[in-house]
Coordinates of N, CA and C in Angstrom, one line a residue:
X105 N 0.9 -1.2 0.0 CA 0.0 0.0 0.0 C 0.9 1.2 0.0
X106 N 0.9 2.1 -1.3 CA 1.7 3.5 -1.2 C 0.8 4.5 -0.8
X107 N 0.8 5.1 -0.1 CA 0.1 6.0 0.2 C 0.2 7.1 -0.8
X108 N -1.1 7.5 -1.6 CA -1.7 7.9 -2.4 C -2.0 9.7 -2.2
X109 N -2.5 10.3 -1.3 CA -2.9 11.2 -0.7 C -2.1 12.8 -1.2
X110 N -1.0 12.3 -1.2 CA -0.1 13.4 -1.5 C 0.0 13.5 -3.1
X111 N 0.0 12.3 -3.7 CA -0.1 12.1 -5.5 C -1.8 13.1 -5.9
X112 N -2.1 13.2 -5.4 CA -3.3 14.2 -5.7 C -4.5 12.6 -5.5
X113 N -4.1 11.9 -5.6 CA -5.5 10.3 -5.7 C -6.1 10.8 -4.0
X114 N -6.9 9.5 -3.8 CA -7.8 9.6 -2.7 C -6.6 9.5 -1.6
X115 N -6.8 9.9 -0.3 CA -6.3 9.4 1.0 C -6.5 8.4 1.6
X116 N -5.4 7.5 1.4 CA -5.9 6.6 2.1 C -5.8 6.5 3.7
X117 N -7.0 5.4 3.9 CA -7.0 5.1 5.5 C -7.7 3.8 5.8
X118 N -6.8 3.8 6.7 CA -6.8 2.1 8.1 C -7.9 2.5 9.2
X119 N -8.7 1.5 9.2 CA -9.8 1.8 10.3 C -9.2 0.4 11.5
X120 N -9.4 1.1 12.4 CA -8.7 0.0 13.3 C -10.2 0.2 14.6
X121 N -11.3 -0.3 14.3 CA -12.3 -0.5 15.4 C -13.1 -1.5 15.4
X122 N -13.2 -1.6 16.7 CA -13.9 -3.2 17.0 C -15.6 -3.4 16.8
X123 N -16.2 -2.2 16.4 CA -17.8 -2.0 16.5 C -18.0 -2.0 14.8
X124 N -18.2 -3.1 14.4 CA -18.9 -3.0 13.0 C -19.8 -2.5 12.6
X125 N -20.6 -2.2 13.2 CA -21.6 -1.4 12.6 C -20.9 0.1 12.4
X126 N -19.9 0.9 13.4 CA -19.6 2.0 13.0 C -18.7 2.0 12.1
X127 N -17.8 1.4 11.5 CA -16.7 0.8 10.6 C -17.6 1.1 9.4
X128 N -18.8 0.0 9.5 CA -19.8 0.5 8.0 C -20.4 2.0 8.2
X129 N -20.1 2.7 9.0 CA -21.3 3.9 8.9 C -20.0 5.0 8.6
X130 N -18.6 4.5 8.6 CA -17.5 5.2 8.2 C -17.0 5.0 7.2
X131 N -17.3 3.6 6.6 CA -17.0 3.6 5.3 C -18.0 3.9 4.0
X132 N -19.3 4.3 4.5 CA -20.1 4.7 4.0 C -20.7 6.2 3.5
X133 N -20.2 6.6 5.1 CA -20.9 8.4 4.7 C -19.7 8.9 5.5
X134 N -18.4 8.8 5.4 CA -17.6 9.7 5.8 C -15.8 9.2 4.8
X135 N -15.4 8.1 5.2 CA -14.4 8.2 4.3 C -14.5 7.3 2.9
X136 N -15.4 8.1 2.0 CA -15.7 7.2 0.5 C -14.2 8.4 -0.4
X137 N -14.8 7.5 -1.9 CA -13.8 8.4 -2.6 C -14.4 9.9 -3.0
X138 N -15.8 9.8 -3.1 CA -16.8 11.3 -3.1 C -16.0 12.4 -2.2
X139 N -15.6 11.6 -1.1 CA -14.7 12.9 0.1 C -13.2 12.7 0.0
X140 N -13.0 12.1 -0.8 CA -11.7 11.9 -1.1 C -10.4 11.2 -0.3
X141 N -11.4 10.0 -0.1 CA -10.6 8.9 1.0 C -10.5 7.8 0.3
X142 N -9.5 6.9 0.5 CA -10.3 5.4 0.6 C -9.5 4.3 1.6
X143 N -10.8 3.6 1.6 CA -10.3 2.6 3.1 C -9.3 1.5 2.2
X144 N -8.4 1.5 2.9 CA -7.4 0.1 2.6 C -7.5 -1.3 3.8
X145 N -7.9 -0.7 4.4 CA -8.1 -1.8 5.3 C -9.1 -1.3 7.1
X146 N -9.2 -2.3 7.5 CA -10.4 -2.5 8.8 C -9.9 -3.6 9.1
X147 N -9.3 -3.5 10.8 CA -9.2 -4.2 11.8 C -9.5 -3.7 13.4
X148 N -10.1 -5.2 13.9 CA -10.7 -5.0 15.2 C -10.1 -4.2 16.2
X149 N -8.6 -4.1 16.1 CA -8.3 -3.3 17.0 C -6.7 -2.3 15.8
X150 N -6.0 -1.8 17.0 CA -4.9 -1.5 16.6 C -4.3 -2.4 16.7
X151 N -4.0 -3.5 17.8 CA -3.2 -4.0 17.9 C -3.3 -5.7 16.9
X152 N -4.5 -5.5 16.7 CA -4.7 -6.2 15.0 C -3.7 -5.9 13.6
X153 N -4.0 -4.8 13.7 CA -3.0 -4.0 12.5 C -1.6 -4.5 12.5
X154 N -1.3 -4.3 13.6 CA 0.3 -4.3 14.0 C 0.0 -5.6 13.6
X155 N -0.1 -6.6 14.1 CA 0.0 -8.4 13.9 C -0.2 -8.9 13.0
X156 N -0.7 -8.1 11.6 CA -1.1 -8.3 10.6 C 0.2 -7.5 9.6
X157 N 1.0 -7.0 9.7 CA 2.0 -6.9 9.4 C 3.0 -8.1 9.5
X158 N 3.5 -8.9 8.2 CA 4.1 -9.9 8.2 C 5.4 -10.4 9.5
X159 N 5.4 -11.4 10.0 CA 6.5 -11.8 10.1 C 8.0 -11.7 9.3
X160 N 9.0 -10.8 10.2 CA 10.3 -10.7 9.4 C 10.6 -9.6 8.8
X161 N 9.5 -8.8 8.8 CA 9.8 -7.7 8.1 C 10.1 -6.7 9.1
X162 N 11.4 -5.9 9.1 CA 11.9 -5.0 9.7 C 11.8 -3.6 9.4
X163 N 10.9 -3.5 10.6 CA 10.1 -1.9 10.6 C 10.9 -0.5 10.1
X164 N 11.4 -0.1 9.6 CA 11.9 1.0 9.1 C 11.2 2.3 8.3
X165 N 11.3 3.5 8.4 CA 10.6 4.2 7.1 C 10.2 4.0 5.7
X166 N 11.6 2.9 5.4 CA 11.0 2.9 4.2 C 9.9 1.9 3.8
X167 N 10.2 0.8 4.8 CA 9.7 -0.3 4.5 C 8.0 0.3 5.0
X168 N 8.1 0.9 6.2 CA 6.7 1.3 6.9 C 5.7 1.5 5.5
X169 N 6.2 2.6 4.6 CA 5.4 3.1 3.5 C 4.3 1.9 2.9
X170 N 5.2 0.9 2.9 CA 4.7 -0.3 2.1 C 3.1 -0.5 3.0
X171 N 2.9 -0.2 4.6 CA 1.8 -1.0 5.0 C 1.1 0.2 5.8
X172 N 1.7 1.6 5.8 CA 1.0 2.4 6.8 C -0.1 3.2 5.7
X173 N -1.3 3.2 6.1 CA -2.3 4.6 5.3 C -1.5 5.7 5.7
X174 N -2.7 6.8 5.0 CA -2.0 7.9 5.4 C -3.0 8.5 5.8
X175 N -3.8 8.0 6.8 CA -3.9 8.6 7.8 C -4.7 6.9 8.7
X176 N -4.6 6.9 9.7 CA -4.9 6.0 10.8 C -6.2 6.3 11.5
X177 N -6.9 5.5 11.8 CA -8.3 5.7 12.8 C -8.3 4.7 13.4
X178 N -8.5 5.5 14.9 CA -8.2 4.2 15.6 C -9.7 4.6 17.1
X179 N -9.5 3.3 17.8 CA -10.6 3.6 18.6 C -10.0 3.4 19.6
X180 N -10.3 3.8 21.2 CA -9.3 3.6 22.3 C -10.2 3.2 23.5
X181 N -9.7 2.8 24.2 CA -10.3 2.1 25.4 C -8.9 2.0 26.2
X182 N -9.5 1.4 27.6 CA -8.6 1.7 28.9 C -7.8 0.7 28.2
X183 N -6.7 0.3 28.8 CA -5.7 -1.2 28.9 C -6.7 -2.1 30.1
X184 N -7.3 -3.2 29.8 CA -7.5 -4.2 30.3 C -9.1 -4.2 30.4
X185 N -9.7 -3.6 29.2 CA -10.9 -3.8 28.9 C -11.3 -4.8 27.9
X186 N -10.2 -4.9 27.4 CA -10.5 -5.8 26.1 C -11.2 -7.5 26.9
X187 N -11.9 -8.2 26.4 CA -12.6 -9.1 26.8 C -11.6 -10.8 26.3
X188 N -10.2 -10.4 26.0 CA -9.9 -11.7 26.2 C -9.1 -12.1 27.2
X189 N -8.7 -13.1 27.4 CA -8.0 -14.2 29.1 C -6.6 -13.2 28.7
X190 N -6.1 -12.7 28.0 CA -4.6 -12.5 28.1 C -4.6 -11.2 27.9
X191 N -3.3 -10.4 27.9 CA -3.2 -9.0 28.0 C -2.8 -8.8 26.9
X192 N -3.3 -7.7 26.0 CA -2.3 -7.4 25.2 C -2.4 -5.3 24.6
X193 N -1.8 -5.0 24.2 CA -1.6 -3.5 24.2 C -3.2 -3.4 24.0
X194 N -3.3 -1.8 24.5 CA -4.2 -1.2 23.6 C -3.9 -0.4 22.6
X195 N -5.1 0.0 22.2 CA -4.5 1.5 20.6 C -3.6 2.0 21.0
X196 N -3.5 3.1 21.8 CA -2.6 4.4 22.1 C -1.3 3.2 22.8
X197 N -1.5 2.4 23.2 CA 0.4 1.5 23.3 C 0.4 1.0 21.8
X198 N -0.7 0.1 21.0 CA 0.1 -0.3 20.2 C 0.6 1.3 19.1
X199 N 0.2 2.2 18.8 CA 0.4 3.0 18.5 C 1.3 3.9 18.4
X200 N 1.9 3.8 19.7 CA 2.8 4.4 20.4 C 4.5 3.6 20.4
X201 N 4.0 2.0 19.8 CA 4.8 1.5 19.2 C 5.3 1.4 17.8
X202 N 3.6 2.1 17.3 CA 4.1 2.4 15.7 C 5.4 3.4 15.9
X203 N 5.0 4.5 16.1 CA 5.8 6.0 16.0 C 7.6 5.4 16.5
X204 N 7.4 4.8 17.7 CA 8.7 4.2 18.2 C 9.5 3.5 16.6
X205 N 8.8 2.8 15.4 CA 9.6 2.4 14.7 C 9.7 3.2 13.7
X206 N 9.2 4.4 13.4 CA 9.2 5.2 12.6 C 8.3 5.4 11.4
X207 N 7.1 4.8 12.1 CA 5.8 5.3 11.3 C 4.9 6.2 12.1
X208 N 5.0 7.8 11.0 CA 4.4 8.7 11.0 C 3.4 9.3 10.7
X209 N 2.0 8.1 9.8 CA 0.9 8.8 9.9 C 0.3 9.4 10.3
X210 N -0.6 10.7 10.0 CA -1.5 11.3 11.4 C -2.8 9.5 11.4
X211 N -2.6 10.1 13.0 CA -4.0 9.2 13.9 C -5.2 10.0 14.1
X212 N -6.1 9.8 14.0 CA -7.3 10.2 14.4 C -7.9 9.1 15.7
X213 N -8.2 9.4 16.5 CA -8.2 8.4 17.6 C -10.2 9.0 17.3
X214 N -11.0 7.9 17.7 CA -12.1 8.3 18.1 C -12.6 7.2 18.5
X215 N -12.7 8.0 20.1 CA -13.3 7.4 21.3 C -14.3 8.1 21.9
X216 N -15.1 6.8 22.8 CA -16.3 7.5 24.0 C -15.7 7.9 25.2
X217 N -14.3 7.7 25.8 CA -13.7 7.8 26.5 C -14.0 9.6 26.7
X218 N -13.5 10.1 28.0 CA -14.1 11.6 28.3 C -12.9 12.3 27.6
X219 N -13.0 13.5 27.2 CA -11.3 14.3 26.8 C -10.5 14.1 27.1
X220 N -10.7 14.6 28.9 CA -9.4 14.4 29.8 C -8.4 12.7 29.6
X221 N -9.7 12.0 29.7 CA -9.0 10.9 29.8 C -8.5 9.9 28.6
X222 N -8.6 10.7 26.9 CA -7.7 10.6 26.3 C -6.8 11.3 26.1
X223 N -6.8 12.9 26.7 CA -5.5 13.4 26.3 C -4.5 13.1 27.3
X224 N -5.2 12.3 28.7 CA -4.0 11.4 29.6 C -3.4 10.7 28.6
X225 N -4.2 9.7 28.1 CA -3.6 8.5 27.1 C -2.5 8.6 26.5
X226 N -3.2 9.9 25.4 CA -2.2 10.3 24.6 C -0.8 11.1 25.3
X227 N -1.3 11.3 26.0 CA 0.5 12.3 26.3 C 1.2 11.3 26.7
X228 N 0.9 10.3 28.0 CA 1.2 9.3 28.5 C 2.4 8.2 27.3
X229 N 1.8 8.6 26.4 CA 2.1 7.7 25.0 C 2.6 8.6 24.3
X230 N 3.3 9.5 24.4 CA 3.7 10.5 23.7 C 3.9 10.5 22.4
X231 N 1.9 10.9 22.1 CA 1.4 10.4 20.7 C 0.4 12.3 20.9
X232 N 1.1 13.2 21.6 CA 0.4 14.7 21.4 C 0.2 14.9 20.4
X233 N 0.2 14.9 19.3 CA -0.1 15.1 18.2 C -0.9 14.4 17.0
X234 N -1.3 13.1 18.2 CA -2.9 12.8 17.4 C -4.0 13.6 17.3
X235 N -4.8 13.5 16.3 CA -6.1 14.1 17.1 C -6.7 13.6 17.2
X236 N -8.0 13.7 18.1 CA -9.3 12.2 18.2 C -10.7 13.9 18.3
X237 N -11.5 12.9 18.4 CA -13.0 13.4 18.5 C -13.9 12.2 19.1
X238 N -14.5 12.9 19.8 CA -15.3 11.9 21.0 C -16.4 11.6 20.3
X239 N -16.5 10.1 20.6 CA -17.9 9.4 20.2 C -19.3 10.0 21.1
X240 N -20.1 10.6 20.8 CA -21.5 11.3 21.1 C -22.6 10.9 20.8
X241 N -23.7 10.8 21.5 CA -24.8 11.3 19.9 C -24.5 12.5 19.2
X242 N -24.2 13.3 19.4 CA -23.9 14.8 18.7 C -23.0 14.4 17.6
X243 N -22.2 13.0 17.5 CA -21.4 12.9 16.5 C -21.7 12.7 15.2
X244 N -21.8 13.3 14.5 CA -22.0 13.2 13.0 C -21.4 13.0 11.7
X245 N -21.2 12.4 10.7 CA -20.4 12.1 9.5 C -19.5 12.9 9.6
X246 N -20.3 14.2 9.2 CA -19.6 15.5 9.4 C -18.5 16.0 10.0
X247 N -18.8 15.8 11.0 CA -17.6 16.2 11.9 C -16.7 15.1 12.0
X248 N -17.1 13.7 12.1 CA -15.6 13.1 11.7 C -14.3 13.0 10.1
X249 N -15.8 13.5 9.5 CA -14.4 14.2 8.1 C -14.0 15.3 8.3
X250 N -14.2 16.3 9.2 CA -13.9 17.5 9.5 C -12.3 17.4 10.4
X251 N -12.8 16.5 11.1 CA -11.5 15.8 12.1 C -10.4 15.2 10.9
X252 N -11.1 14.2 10.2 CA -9.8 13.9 9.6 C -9.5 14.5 8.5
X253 N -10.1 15.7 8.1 CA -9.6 16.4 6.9 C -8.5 17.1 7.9
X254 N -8.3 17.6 9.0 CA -7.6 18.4 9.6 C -6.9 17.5 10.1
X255 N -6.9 16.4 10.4 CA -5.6 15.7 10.7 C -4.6 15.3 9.7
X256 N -5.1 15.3 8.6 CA -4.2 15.5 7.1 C -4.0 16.2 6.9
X257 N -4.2 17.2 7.0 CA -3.3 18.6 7.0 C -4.1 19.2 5.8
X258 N -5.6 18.7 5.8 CA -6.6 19.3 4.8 C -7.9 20.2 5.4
X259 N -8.1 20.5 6.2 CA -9.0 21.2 6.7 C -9.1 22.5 6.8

């Protein structure tokens, strides 16, 4: 996957959330190619993504290009909410382990989680320069392409 976005083509983006229904309600009325996106991929978590990145391949910039969109959405929850017997990162760690190998996409984080307690996350993970937008009823297509036009440096 080359990321496209900058070539004048659509932006691509990685949806990394565990709630199917909103995955379809994102890939339908917020990142199509009409708005000038397109999805390359959807997985349950972030730390899906990451594991889905081959065995053996050695994370670097250049190589990153090959698997990172250009831009990331991701969904966040505490560490130890996830519902299976073992532990494993959440978004903002696995995330925070992207950046560590030198992938630089913007993230769009969007969560129900309160402000405060993702911009803990995020600093904690010193990932300040995501942006997220909190899941609401007040949330609208709208404003999540508003978010990620401005996290691409399009808004």
């Amino acid at each position: 996957m080359n990321p496209r976005g900058d070539a004048g083509g659509p932006i691509t983006v990685g949806i990394c959330e565990d709630d199917l229904e909103f995955v379809e309600i994102l890939k339908a009325n917020v990142f199509t190619l009409e708005n000038g996106f397109e999805v390359v991929f959807t997985h349950g978590s972030a730390f899906e993504f990451i594991e889905s990145i081959p065995i053996g391949v050695v994370m670097t910039r250049e190589s990153a290009r090959e698997y990172m969109p250009d831009l990331l959405v991701i969904d966040v929850m505490p560490s130890g909410t996830h519902s299976t017997s073992y532990s494993r990162p959440d978004g903002v760690t696995s995330m925070a382990h992207v950046r560590q190998v030198g992938l630089t996409s913007p993230i769009l984080v969007i969560s129900s989680l309160a402000d405060s307690i993702i911009e803990e996350l995020l600093r904690d993970a010193n990932l300040e320069d995501a942006s997220y937008i909190r899941k609401s009823a007040t949330l609208t297509p709208r404003k999540i392409l508003e978010a990620a036009r401005k996290a691409v440096g399009r808004g």
